[in-house]
Coordinates of C-alpha atoms in Angstrom, one line a residue:
Chain A
M5 CA 31.9 5.8 -2.7
R6 CA 29.7 8.8 -3.5
D7 CA 27.2 6.6 -5.2
F8 CA 27.2 4.2 -2.2
V9 CA 26.5 7.0 0.2
I10 CA 23.7 8.4 -1.9
R11 CA 22.1 5.0 -2.4
R12 CA 22.3 4.2 1.3
L13 CA 20.8 7.6 2.2
I14 CA 17.9 6.9 -0.1
Q15 CA 17.5 3.5 1.4
S16 CA 17.6 4.9 4.9
A17 CA 15.0 7.6 4.0
L18 CA 12.7 4.9 2.6
L19 CA 13.1 2.8 5.7
L20 CA 12.4 5.8 7.9
W21 CA 9.3 6.6 5.9
V22 CA 8.0 3.0 6.2
V23 CA 8.6 2.9 10.0
M24 CA 7.0 6.3 10.4
S25 CA 4.0 5.4 8.4
L26 CA 3.5 2.0 10.1
T27 CA 3.7 3.6 13.6
F28 CA 1.4 6.4 12.6
V29 CA -1.3 4.1 11.2
L30 CA -0.9 1.7 14.1
V31 CA -1.3 4.4 16.6
R32 CA -4.3 6.0 14.9
L33 CA -6.1 2.8 14.0
T34 CA -6.4 1.4 17.5
P35 CA -9.3 2.2 19.7
G36 CA -8.9 3.7 23.2
G37 CA -6.8 6.7 22.2
P38 CA -5.6 9.6 24.3
E39 CA -9.2 10.4 25.4
A40 CA -9.1 7.1 27.4
A41 CA -6.2 8.5 29.3
M42 CA -7.7 11.9 29.6
L43 CA -11.0 10.6 30.9
E44 CA -9.2 9.0 33.8
Q45 CA -8.6 12.5 35.1
P46 CA -11.6 13.4 37.4
N47 CA -12.3 16.9 36.3
I48 CA -12.6 16.4 32.6
E49 CA -16.0 16.4 30.8
P50 CA -16.9 14.5 27.6
A51 CA -17.4 17.8 25.9
D52 CA -13.8 18.8 26.8
V53 CA -12.6 15.6 25.3
E54 CA -14.5 16.3 22.1
R55 CA -13.1 19.8 21.9
L56 CA -9.6 18.5 22.5
R57 CA -10.0 15.8 19.8
E58 CA -11.0 18.5 17.4
R59 CA -8.0 20.7 18.4
F60 CA -5.5 17.9 18.2
G61 CA -6.8 16.9 14.8
L62 CA -8.0 13.4 16.0
N63 CA -11.3 13.8 14.2
D64 CA -9.6 14.1 10.8
P65 CA -10.0 11.0 8.6
L66 CA -6.9 8.9 8.6
P67 CA -5.5 9.8 5.1
V68 CA -5.9 13.5 5.8
A69 CA -4.3 13.2 9.2
Y70 CA -1.5 11.1 7.8
V71 CA -0.6 13.6 5.1
K72 CA -0.8 16.5 7.5
W73 CA 1.4 14.7 10.0
L74 CA 4.0 13.5 7.5
G75 CA 4.2 16.9 5.9
N76 CA 4.9 18.6 9.2
A77 CA 7.2 15.8 10.4
V78 CA 9.5 16.3 7.4
R79 CA 9.9 19.9 8.7
L80 CA 10.6 18.4 12.2
D81 CA 7.2 19.7 13.4
F82 CA 5.6 16.9 15.4
G83 CA 2.6 18.9 16.6
R84 CA 2.1 19.4 20.3
S85 CA 2.5 16.9 23.1
Y86 CA -0.9 16.2 24.7
H87 CA 0.7 16.1 28.1
Y88 CA 3.3 18.8 28.0
L89 CA 1.4 21.0 25.6
R90 CA 4.7 21.9 23.9
P91 CA 6.4 20.7 20.7
P92 CA 7.7 17.1 21.3
L93 CA 11.2 18.0 20.2
D94 CA 11.5 20.7 22.9
V95 CA 10.4 18.1 25.5
M96 CA 12.9 15.6 24.1
G97 CA 15.6 18.1 24.0
E98 CA 15.5 18.5 27.8
R99 CA 15.7 14.7 28.2
L100 CA 18.5 14.2 25.7
W101 CA 21.4 15.4 27.8
P102 CA 20.8 13.0 30.7
T103 CA 20.4 10.1 28.3
V104 CA 23.6 11.1 26.4
Q105 CA 25.5 11.3 29.7
L106 CA 24.3 7.9 30.8
G107 CA 24.7 6.3 27.3
A108 CA 28.2 7.7 26.9
T109 CA 29.4 6.5 30.3
A110 CA 27.9 3.1 29.7
Y111 CA 29.6 3.0 26.3
A112 CA 32.9 3.9 27.8
I113 CA 32.5 1.0 30.2
G114 CA 31.5 -1.2 27.4
L115 CA 34.8 -0.5 25.7
L116 CA 36.5 -2.5 28.5
G117 CA 35.3 -5.5 26.6
I118 CA 37.9 -5.0 23.9
P119 CA 41.0 -5.7 26.1
L120 CA 39.0 -8.6 27.6
G121 CA 38.4 -10.1 24.2
V122 CA 42.1 -9.7 23.2
L123 CA 43.2 -11.3 26.4
A124 CA 40.8 -14.2 25.8
A125 CA 41.9 -14.8 22.2
L126 CA 45.6 -14.6 23.0
H127 CA 45.2 -17.1 25.8
R128 CA 42.7 -19.3 23.9
G129 CA 41.7 -22.4 25.9
R130 CA 43.6 -21.3 29.1
W131 CA 42.1 -19.8 32.2
P132 CA 41.8 -16.2 31.1
D133 CA 39.8 -17.4 28.1
L134 CA 37.6 -19.7 30.2
G135 CA 37.0 -16.9 32.9
I136 CA 36.0 -14.4 30.2
R137 CA 33.8 -17.0 28.6
V138 CA 32.0 -17.6 31.9
F139 CA 31.6 -13.9 32.3
T140 CA 30.1 -13.4 28.8
V141 CA 27.7 -16.3 29.1
V142 CA 26.6 -15.1 32.6
G143 CA 26.4 -11.5 31.4
D144 CA 24.1 -12.6 28.5
A145 CA 21.8 -14.7 30.7
A146 CA 21.3 -12.4 33.7
P147 CA 18.6 -9.9 33.0
N148 CA 20.4 -6.6 33.7
W149 CA 17.3 -4.8 34.9
W150 CA 17.0 -7.5 37.5
M151 CA 20.6 -7.0 38.5
A152 CA 19.8 -3.4 38.9
L153 CA 17.0 -4.3 41.3
V154 CA 19.2 -6.5 43.3
I155 CA 21.9 -3.9 43.5
I156 CA 19.3 -1.4 44.7
V157 CA 17.9 -3.8 47.3
V158 CA 21.4 -4.7 48.6
L159 CA 22.6 -1.1 48.7
A160 CA 19.4 0.1 50.4
N161 CA 19.7 -2.5 53.1
L162 CA 23.4 -2.0 53.6
T163 CA 23.7 1.8 53.5
G164 CA 20.1 3.0 53.4
W165 CA 21.0 4.8 50.1
F166 CA 20.6 3.9 46.5
P167 CA 20.9 6.0 43.3
Q168 CA 17.6 7.6 42.3
G169 CA 17.6 10.2 39.6
Q170 CA 20.4 12.5 38.7
G171 CA 22.6 13.7 41.5
R172 CA 22.6 17.4 41.8
G173 CA 25.5 19.5 43.1
S174 CA 29.1 18.3 43.3
P175 CA 30.7 16.1 40.7
G176 CA 31.0 13.4 43.3
T177 CA 27.3 13.2 43.8
W178 CA 26.9 13.1 40.0
F179 CA 29.3 10.3 39.8
L180 CA 27.7 8.3 42.6
H181 CA 24.4 8.6 40.8
I182 CA 25.5 7.7 37.3
I183 CA 28.0 5.0 37.9
I184 CA 25.6 2.2 38.9
P185 CA 23.1 2.7 36.1
A186 CA 26.0 3.1 33.7
L187 CA 27.6 -0.2 34.9
I188 CA 24.4 -2.0 34.5
L189 CA 23.8 -0.5 31.1
G190 CA 27.4 -1.0 30.0
L191 CA 27.6 -4.6 30.9
G192 CA 25.8 -5.6 27.7
G193 CA 28.4 -3.7 25.8
V194 CA 31.3 -5.3 27.6
V195 CA 29.9 -8.7 26.8
A196 CA 29.3 -7.9 23.1
F197 CA 32.6 -6.2 22.6
A198 CA 34.6 -9.0 24.4
R199 CA 32.9 -11.7 22.3
Y200 CA 33.3 -9.9 19.1
T201 CA 36.9 -8.9 19.7
R202 CA 37.8 -12.4 20.7
S203 CA 36.4 -13.9 17.4
Q204 CA 38.1 -11.2 15.4
V205 CA 41.5 -11.7 17.0
L206 CA 41.2 -15.5 16.6
E207 CA 40.4 -15.1 12.9
V208 CA 43.4 -12.9 12.3
L209 CA 45.6 -15.2 14.3
G210 CA 44.9 -18.0 11.8
Q211 CA 45.9 -16.0 8.7
D212 CA 49.0 -16.5 6.6
H213 CA 50.7 -13.2 7.4
V214 CA 50.7 -14.1 11.1
R215 CA 52.4 -17.4 10.3
T216 CA 55.0 -15.5 8.3
A217 CA 55.6 -13.1 11.1
R218 CA 56.2 -16.0 13.5
A219 CA 58.3 -17.8 11.0
K220 CA 60.7 -14.9 10.6
G221 CA 61.3 -15.1 14.3
L222 CA 59.2 -12.3 15.9
T223 CA 58.3 -12.8 19.5
E224 CA 54.7 -13.6 20.3
G225 CA 54.2 -10.2 21.8
A226 CA 55.5 -8.4 18.7
V227 CA 53.3 -10.6 16.5
A228 CA 50.3 -9.8 18.6
R229 CA 51.0 -6.0 18.6
R230 CA 52.2 -5.4 15.1
H231 CA 50.4 -8.0 13.0
V232 CA 47.3 -9.2 14.8
L233 CA 45.7 -6.4 16.9
R234 CA 45.8 -3.7 14.2
N235 CA 43.9 -6.0 11.8
A236 CA 41.6 -7.4 14.4
L237 CA 40.6 -4.3 16.2
T238 CA 39.6 -2.1 13.3
P239 CA 36.3 -3.8 12.7
A240 CA 35.2 -3.1 16.2
I241 CA 34.4 0.4 14.9
T242 CA 31.3 -1.1 13.2
L243 CA 30.0 -2.0 16.7
L244 CA 29.8 1.7 17.4
G245 CA 26.8 2.0 15.1
G246 CA 25.2 -1.3 16.1
L247 CA 25.4 -0.5 19.8
L248 CA 23.7 2.8 19.6
P249 CA 20.2 1.5 19.5
V250 CA 21.0 -1.1 22.1
L251 CA 22.2 1.7 24.5
I252 CA 19.1 3.8 23.8
S253 CA 16.5 1.1 24.2
G254 CA 18.3 -0.5 27.1
A255 CA 18.2 2.9 28.6
A256 CA 14.4 2.8 28.9
I257 CA 14.4 0.2 31.5
T258 CA 17.5 1.3 33.3
E259 CA 16.2 4.8 33.4
A260 CA 12.8 3.6 34.7
I261 CA 14.5 1.7 37.5
F262 CA 16.9 4.4 38.5
N263 CA 14.5 7.2 37.9
W264 CA 16.9 8.7 35.4
P265 CA 15.2 11.7 33.7
G266 CA 16.2 10.7 30.2
M267 CA 14.6 9.8 26.8
G268 CA 13.8 6.2 27.7
R269 CA 11.7 7.2 30.7
L270 CA 10.0 10.0 28.7
F271 CA 9.0 7.3 26.2
L272 CA 7.5 5.1 28.9
E273 CA 5.6 8.0 30.2
A274 CA 4.4 8.9 26.8
A275 CA 3.2 5.3 26.2
L276 CA 1.3 5.2 29.4
T277 CA -0.5 8.6 28.8
R278 CA -0.9 7.8 25.1
D279 CA 0.8 11.0 24.1
Y280 CA 0.7 10.2 20.4
P281 CA 2.7 13.2 19.1
L282 CA 5.4 12.6 21.6
L283 CA 5.5 8.8 21.0
L284 CA 5.7 9.3 17.2
A285 CA 8.4 11.9 17.5
I286 CA 10.5 9.7 19.7
V287 CA 10.2 6.6 17.5
T288 CA 10.9 8.7 14.4
M289 CA 14.0 10.3 15.9
L290 CA 15.3 7.0 17.3
T291 CA 14.9 5.3 14.0
L292 CA 16.7 8.1 12.3
A293 CA 19.5 7.8 14.8
T294 CA 19.7 4.1 14.3
L295 CA 19.8 4.4 10.5
L296 CA 22.5 7.1 10.6
G297 CA 24.5 5.1 13.1
T298 CA 24.5 2.0 10.8
L299 CA 25.5 4.1 7.8
L300 CA 28.3 5.8 9.8
A301 CA 29.6 2.4 10.9
D302 CA 29.7 1.1 7.4
L303 CA 31.5 4.2 6.2
L304 CA 34.0 4.0 9.0
Y305 CA 34.6 0.4 8.2
G306 CA 35.6 1.2 4.7
F307 CA 37.8 4.1 6.0
V308 CA 39.9 1.8 8.2
D309 CA 39.9 -1.3 6.0
P310 CA 41.1 -0.5 2.5
R311 CA 40.0 -3.9 1.3
V312 CA 36.4 -2.8 1.5
R313 CA 34.9 -1.8 -1.8
Y314 CA 31.6 0.1 -1.8
R315 CA 29.2 -0.9 -4.4
Chain B
M27 CA 14.3 -6.4 27.0
S28 CA 17.1 -7.9 26.4
Q29 CA 17.9 -6.8 28.1
M30 CA 16.2 -6.7 26.2
A31 CA 15.3 -9.2 24.4
S32 CA 16.8 -10.5 21.6
P33 CA 18.9 -8.0 20.1
R34 CA 21.6 -8.7 22.6
T35 CA 21.4 -12.4 22.3
D36 CA 21.8 -12.1 18.6
E37 CA 25.1 -10.4 19.1
R38 CA 26.4 -13.8 20.3
A39 CA 26.4 -15.0 16.7
A40 CA 27.8 -11.6 15.7
G41 CA 30.5 -13.1 13.7
T42 CA 28.2 -14.8 11.3
A43 CA 25.6 -12.1 11.4
T44 CA 28.0 -9.4 10.4
A45 CA 29.5 -11.6 7.7
A46 CA 26.0 -12.0 6.2
T47 CA 25.1 -8.4 6.3
A48 CA 28.5 -7.0 5.4
G49 CA 28.8 -9.6 2.6
A50 CA 25.6 -8.2 1.1
M51 CA 27.2 -4.7 1.2
G52 CA 30.3 -5.9 -0.6
H53 CA 32.5 -6.1 2.4
N54 CA 35.4 -8.3 2.1
L55 CA 34.7 -10.8 4.8
P56 CA 35.2 -14.6 4.9
A57 CA 32.5 -16.9 3.5
P58 CA 30.1 -18.5 6.0
P59 CA 31.3 -21.8 7.5
A60 CA 31.1 -24.6 5.0
V61 CA 28.8 -26.7 7.2
A62 CA 27.5 -28.7 4.4
Q63 CA 30.8 -29.8 3.0
A64 CA 32.2 -30.8 6.3
S65 CA 29.1 -32.7 7.3
R66 CA 29.7 -34.9 4.3
R67 CA 33.2 -35.6 5.5
A68 CA 31.9 -36.6 8.9
A69 CA 29.2 -38.8 7.3
M70 CA 31.8 -41.0 5.8
S71 CA 33.0 -42.0 9.2
V72 CA 30.4 -42.4 11.9
G73 CA 27.4 -40.4 10.8
F74 CA 27.0 -36.7 11.5
Y75 CA 24.6 -36.8 14.4
R76 CA 26.3 -39.7 16.1
A77 CA 29.6 -37.8 15.9
A78 CA 27.9 -34.8 17.4
W79 CA 26.4 -36.9 20.2
Y80 CA 29.8 -38.4 20.8
K81 CA 31.3 -35.0 21.3
L82 CA 28.3 -33.8 23.4
R83 CA 28.7 -36.8 25.8
R84 CA 32.1 -35.5 26.7
D85 CA 30.8 -32.0 27.5
P86 CA 29.7 -31.9 31.1
V87 CA 28.7 -28.2 31.0
T88 CA 26.2 -28.7 28.2
L89 CA 24.9 -32.0 29.6
G90 CA 24.4 -30.4 33.0
A91 CA 22.7 -27.4 31.6
A92 CA 20.4 -29.6 29.6
A93 CA 19.5 -31.6 32.7
V94 CA 18.7 -28.4 34.7
L95 CA 16.7 -27.1 31.8
G96 CA 14.8 -30.3 31.6
L97 CA 14.1 -30.1 35.3
I98 CA 12.8 -26.6 35.0
V99 CA 10.5 -27.5 32.1
L100 CA 9.3 -30.6 33.9
I101 CA 8.5 -28.7 37.1
T102 CA 6.6 -25.9 35.3
L103 CA 4.7 -28.5 33.3
I104 CA 3.4 -30.2 36.4
A105 CA 3.1 -27.0 38.3
P106 CA -0.7 -27.3 38.9
L107 CA -0.2 -30.7 40.4
I108 CA 2.6 -29.6 42.7
T109 CA 0.8 -26.5 43.9
E110 CA -2.5 -28.3 44.4
H111 CA -1.4 -31.5 46.0
V112 CA 1.9 -30.5 47.7
L113 CA 1.6 -26.9 48.6
H114 CA -2.3 -26.8 48.7
T115 CA -2.4 -23.4 47.1
A116 CA -3.5 -21.8 43.8
P117 CA -1.7 -18.8 42.1
E118 CA -4.7 -16.5 42.7
R119 CA -5.6 -17.6 46.2
M120 CA -4.6 -15.8 49.4
V121 CA -2.8 -18.1 51.9
R122 CA -3.3 -18.1 55.6
G123 CA -0.5 -18.2 58.1
P124 CA -0.1 -20.6 61.0
D125 CA -2.3 -18.2 63.1
G126 CA -5.1 -18.6 60.6
R127 CA -5.0 -15.0 59.4
F128 CA -4.3 -14.0 55.8
A129 CA -0.6 -13.9 55.3
I130 CA 0.2 -10.6 53.5
L131 CA 3.8 -9.7 52.7
Q132 CA 5.1 -12.4 54.9
P133 CA 8.8 -13.4 54.7
P134 CA 9.5 -17.1 53.9
G135 CA 8.2 -19.3 56.5
V136 CA 6.1 -22.4 57.2
G137 CA 3.3 -22.7 54.7
Y138 CA 4.8 -20.3 52.2
P139 CA 8.5 -21.4 51.6
L140 CA 9.3 -18.3 49.5
G141 CA 7.0 -15.8 51.4
T142 CA 3.9 -14.1 50.2
D143 CA 3.3 -11.0 48.1
D144 CA 1.3 -7.8 48.9
L145 CA -2.0 -9.6 48.0
G146 CA -1.2 -12.5 50.3
R147 CA -0.5 -14.9 47.5
D148 CA 2.2 -17.6 47.8
V149 CA 5.3 -16.6 45.9
L150 CA 6.4 -20.2 45.2
T151 CA 3.1 -21.1 43.7
R152 CA 3.1 -18.1 41.5
L153 CA 6.7 -18.7 40.6
L154 CA 5.9 -22.2 39.3
H155 CA 2.8 -21.0 37.4
A156 CA 4.7 -18.0 36.0
G157 CA 7.3 -20.4 34.6
R158 CA 4.6 -21.9 32.4
V159 CA 3.8 -18.5 30.9
S160 CA 7.4 -17.4 30.5
L161 CA 8.5 -20.8 29.0
S162 CA 5.5 -20.9 26.6
I163 CA 6.4 -17.5 25.3
G164 CA 10.0 -18.6 24.9
F165 CA 9.3 -21.7 22.9
L166 CA 6.4 -20.2 20.9
V167 CA 8.7 -17.4 19.8
A168 CA 11.4 -19.8 18.8
I169 CA 8.9 -21.8 16.7
I170 CA 7.6 -18.7 15.0
S171 CA 11.1 -17.4 14.4
V172 CA 12.4 -20.7 13.1
V173 CA 9.5 -21.3 10.7
I174 CA 9.4 -17.8 9.2
G175 CA 13.2 -17.3 9.4
T176 CA 14.0 -20.6 7.8
A177 CA 11.5 -20.3 5.0
A178 CA 12.5 -16.7 4.2
G179 CA 16.2 -17.5 4.4
L180 CA 15.8 -20.5 2.2
V181 CA 13.9 -18.8 -0.6
A182 CA 16.0 -15.7 -0.4
G183 CA 19.3 -17.6 -0.5
Y184 CA 18.3 -20.1 -3.1
L185 CA 16.2 -18.1 -5.5
G186 CA 18.1 -14.8 -5.2
G187 CA 16.9 -12.0 -7.4
W188 CA 13.9 -10.0 -6.3
V189 CA 12.9 -12.5 -3.7
D190 CA 16.3 -12.0 -2.0
D191 CA 15.9 -8.2 -2.3
L192 CA 12.4 -8.4 -0.8
V193 CA 13.5 -10.5 2.2
N194 CA 16.6 -8.4 2.7
A195 CA 14.4 -5.3 2.7
M196 CA 12.2 -6.8 5.4
I197 CA 15.2 -7.8 7.5
Q198 CA 16.6 -4.3 7.1
L199 CA 13.3 -2.8 8.1
I200 CA 12.7 -4.9 11.2
S201 CA 16.3 -4.6 12.4
N202 CA 16.3 -0.9 12.1
V203 CA 13.1 -0.3 14.0
P204 CA 13.7 0.6 17.7
F205 CA 12.5 -2.8 18.8
L206 CA 11.7 -2.2 22.5
F207 CA 9.9 1.0 21.7
V208 CA 7.6 -0.4 19.0
L209 CA 7.0 -3.4 21.3
I210 CA 5.8 -1.1 24.0
I211 CA 3.6 0.9 21.6
L212 CA 2.1 -2.4 20.3
S213 CA 1.4 -3.7 23.8
V214 CA -0.2 -0.5 24.9
L215 CA -2.4 -0.5 21.9
L216 CA -3.2 -4.2 21.5
R217 CA -3.2 -5.4 25.1
P218 CA -1.9 -8.7 23.9
D219 CA -2.4 -12.1 25.5
V220 CA 0.3 -14.7 25.6
M221 CA -0.3 -15.9 22.1
L222 CA -0.3 -12.4 20.5
L223 CA 2.7 -11.4 22.6
S224 CA 4.6 -14.4 21.2
V225 CA 3.6 -13.5 17.7
I226 CA 4.9 -10.0 18.1
F227 CA 8.2 -11.2 19.5
G228 CA 8.4 -13.7 16.7
I229 CA 8.0 -11.0 14.1
F230 CA 10.9 -9.2 15.6
S231 CA 13.1 -12.3 16.0
W232 CA 12.8 -14.1 12.6
P233 CA 15.3 -11.8 10.8
G234 CA 18.1 -13.2 12.9
T235 CA 17.3 -16.7 11.9
A236 CA 16.8 -15.7 8.2
R237 CA 20.2 -14.1 8.1
H238 CA 22.0 -17.2 9.3
V239 CA 19.9 -19.6 7.1
R240 CA 20.5 -17.4 4.1
G241 CA 24.2 -17.5 4.6
V242 CA 24.3 -21.3 4.8
V243 CA 22.0 -21.6 1.8
L244 CA 24.2 -19.3 -0.3
S245 CA 27.2 -21.6 0.2
A246 CA 25.1 -24.8 -0.1
R247 CA 23.6 -23.6 -3.4
S248 CA 26.8 -24.1 -5.3
L249 CA 27.5 -27.6 -4.1
E250 CA 27.9 -30.2 -6.8
Y251 CA 25.0 -32.4 -5.8
V252 CA 22.7 -29.3 -6.0
T253 CA 24.0 -28.6 -9.5
A254 CA 23.5 -32.3 -10.3
A255 CA 19.9 -32.1 -9.1
Q256 CA 19.3 -28.9 -11.2
V257 CA 20.7 -30.7 -14.3
L258 CA 18.4 -33.6 -13.7
G259 CA 15.5 -31.2 -13.8
A260 CA 14.5 -31.2 -10.2
S261 CA 12.1 -28.4 -9.3
S262 CA 13.3 -25.5 -7.1
W263 CA 10.9 -26.6 -4.4
R264 CA 12.4 -30.1 -4.4
I265 CA 15.9 -29.0 -4.3
M266 CA 15.2 -26.5 -1.5
T267 CA 13.4 -29.0 0.6
R268 CA 15.3 -32.2 -0.1
H269 CA 18.9 -31.0 -0.8
I270 CA 19.4 -27.7 0.9
L271 CA 17.1 -27.8 4.0
P272 CA 19.1 -30.5 5.7
N273 CA 22.2 -28.3 5.6
V274 CA 20.4 -25.7 7.5
A275 CA 19.2 -27.9 10.3
N276 CA 22.2 -27.4 12.5
I277 CA 22.4 -23.7 12.5
V278 CA 18.6 -23.5 13.0
M279 CA 18.8 -25.6 16.1
V280 CA 21.4 -23.2 17.6
V281 CA 19.6 -20.0 16.5
A282 CA 16.4 -21.4 17.9
G283 CA 18.1 -21.8 21.3
F284 CA 19.1 -18.1 21.3
A285 CA 15.6 -17.1 20.2
V286 CA 14.2 -18.9 23.2
A287 CA 16.6 -17.1 25.5
G288 CA 16.0 -13.8 23.9
A289 CA 12.2 -14.2 24.1
I290 CA 12.3 -15.1 27.8
L291 CA 14.5 -12.1 28.6
G292 CA 12.4 -9.8 26.4
E293 CA 9.1 -10.9 27.8
S294 CA 10.4 -10.6 31.4
A295 CA 11.6 -7.0 30.8
L296 CA 8.4 -6.0 29.0
S297 CA 6.3 -7.5 31.7
F298 CA 8.4 -6.0 34.4
L299 CA 7.6 -2.5 32.9
G300 CA 4.0 -3.5 33.0
F301 CA 3.6 -3.8 29.2
G302 CA 3.8 -7.5 28.7
V303 CA 1.9 -10.3 30.4
Q304 CA -0.9 -8.7 32.4
V305 CA -1.8 -9.5 35.9
P306 CA -3.5 -11.5 37.4
L307 CA -1.7 -14.0 35.1
A308 CA 1.8 -14.4 36.6
S309 CA 5.0 -14.3 34.6
W310 CA 8.5 -14.1 35.9
G311 CA 8.8 -10.5 34.7
N312 CA 5.5 -9.1 36.1
M313 CA 6.1 -10.8 39.4
L314 CA 9.0 -8.4 39.7
G315 CA 7.0 -5.5 38.4
G316 CA 5.5 -4.5 41.7
S317 CA 8.4 -5.5 43.9
Q318 CA 10.4 -2.3 43.3
E319 CA 7.9 -0.2 45.4
M320 CA 8.1 -2.4 48.4
F321 CA 11.6 -3.8 48.3
R322 CA 12.4 -2.3 51.7
R323 CA 9.6 -4.2 53.3
A324 CA 9.7 -7.3 51.2
P325 CA 13.2 -7.9 49.7
W326 CA 12.3 -11.6 49.3
L327 CA 10.0 -10.8 46.4
V328 CA 13.0 -9.6 44.3
Y329 CA 15.2 -12.7 44.2
P330 CA 13.2 -15.8 43.1
P331 CA 11.7 -14.6 39.8
G332 CA 15.0 -13.1 38.7
L333 CA 16.9 -16.2 39.6
M334 CA 14.5 -18.4 37.6
I335 CA 14.9 -16.2 34.5
F336 CA 18.7 -16.2 35.0
A337 CA 18.9 -20.0 35.5
T338 CA 16.5 -20.7 32.5
V339 CA 18.2 -18.4 30.1
L340 CA 21.7 -19.5 31.2
C341 CA 20.8 -23.2 30.6
V342 CA 19.2 -22.4 27.2
V343 CA 22.3 -20.4 26.1
L344 CA 24.7 -23.1 27.4
V345 CA 22.8 -25.8 25.6
A346 CA 22.7 -23.8 22.4
D347 CA 26.4 -23.0 22.7
G348 CA 27.3 -26.7 23.3
L349 CA 25.1 -27.7 20.4
R350 CA 26.9 -25.3 18.2
D351 CA 30.3 -26.7 19.1
A352 CA 29.1 -30.3 18.8
L353 CA 27.5 -29.7 15.4
D354 CA 30.5 -27.8 14.1
P355 CA 32.5 -30.3 12.2
R356 CA 35.6 -28.1 12.3
V357 CA 35.9 -28.4 16.0
R358 CA 37.3 -31.8 16.8

């Protein structure tokens, strides 16, 4: 167990390092850096750009810049955002809370997929199963950012109002503003959870101990409650880690459409202005979150399923 | 993007995917389906693919989806002919209304069945041409994903050892990268054309294929005829290509379908954000890109491209799903 955690932590650190290095080199090697974005501003002179390049260390040769950046990044110092002129982590900190609100609400909505999956599996082949299957296939195929657009168009035409940004003031306003983006974002989760739960429940239904339980005369309901669901639902915990990156990256588009002031939109802005320190900081932190999420999911899995052996 | 792109579509095969990853970590999960063994059983009766076709013929949903998909592909293939000879337009040309003036932001009407956009271009014409771009990306990505993924999964599963470790490390690396974010950085930096965009998508989508292939290869490796071939002194290359590869064909067809769907969704989302296919070249995604600013004036711009993405992806997913059922010998 301890060896497993240590080995996985080392693996994760290696992966993080590779991702960080690749993004850094990629960002630094390509022409048309931040000065291209700076020069688009009318009142900036080439001399200013040269001064800024010097100040931001863009004139350092690549290996020097790399070592400097990595050394600082290990201490969570990602330099200064070109656009905000502040440390990237400070800027990200302000955007984190809205993203967490949206992500958590969406995740909670996604959990609705679990009862759907159970329902489908217990009624395999009958209408609840078929209905849920249609729902999951359609949910997979419909681009959810397009559904967001359609909702906005329909709402705007019907009521003249549609959610833009975070509602300020009363909890009611807040709810009105968060519920539609969260529904859109959570739909993917509902679909994934429902499909996963269905296959898990079906698998457990086919096992010997379920046959034994039926053979000793338990009702179907008791079999489902006592012998199937407990075994089938525990692995859903692993989805917790897997869904984390989906929620975060899905958030970029949802946030862009609904003007939600979160991390995803911050990233899009940083990409457009070529705010390298901010871009690199966001990718680094997201990769870290993904890796930790996966590790956490694996550990939880072993915690709820005693058959799992770490090696 | 899958939204995004492919990560979500991959979830569909979550059962197998988790089994493969978890298995590598020592989790106690069931072995991958014994496709190979069962296909032998089927071969004794009517032949594997004939049996699959027999099942497929009784599956109206899959057949219907395949027909609609075929229609969409056909229409986009002959799009230049349709737009030139039937609609008398071109994707970059401004159209004129009945009064002879340029038709800018006109709702659907005579001469422009789906309306015109803010530059006075015919939406239907652009929709058809955009389909060529979106579908090309979808199929290119699937090809790249299948070729790299199958090769990697095959050598990793059959040879094992350090090759397996190397492939697994690459899969780990790619699946832990925040996909959409790297994609956006890449497209800002490289300003990719359709080909390069497909290659980038392909690089992110092959690990899904490789995982599935590797799982099947691991179980096929211990089949008796493989052992027999080894005893007879066949080279690894020969065993992999002649004896193991055919086992993988089914799963690859299905995974390729999901790769197409994922790529179309991914491209459209990326282009919608303005990072994918660049104007003036139309794709279903970038046609929607500008529509958000003027949806109050021109709501008709919002529906057609999205519906096309939806219909195409739905058909691809249904066909892949139907193929999976038809090719799975355990489902009778």
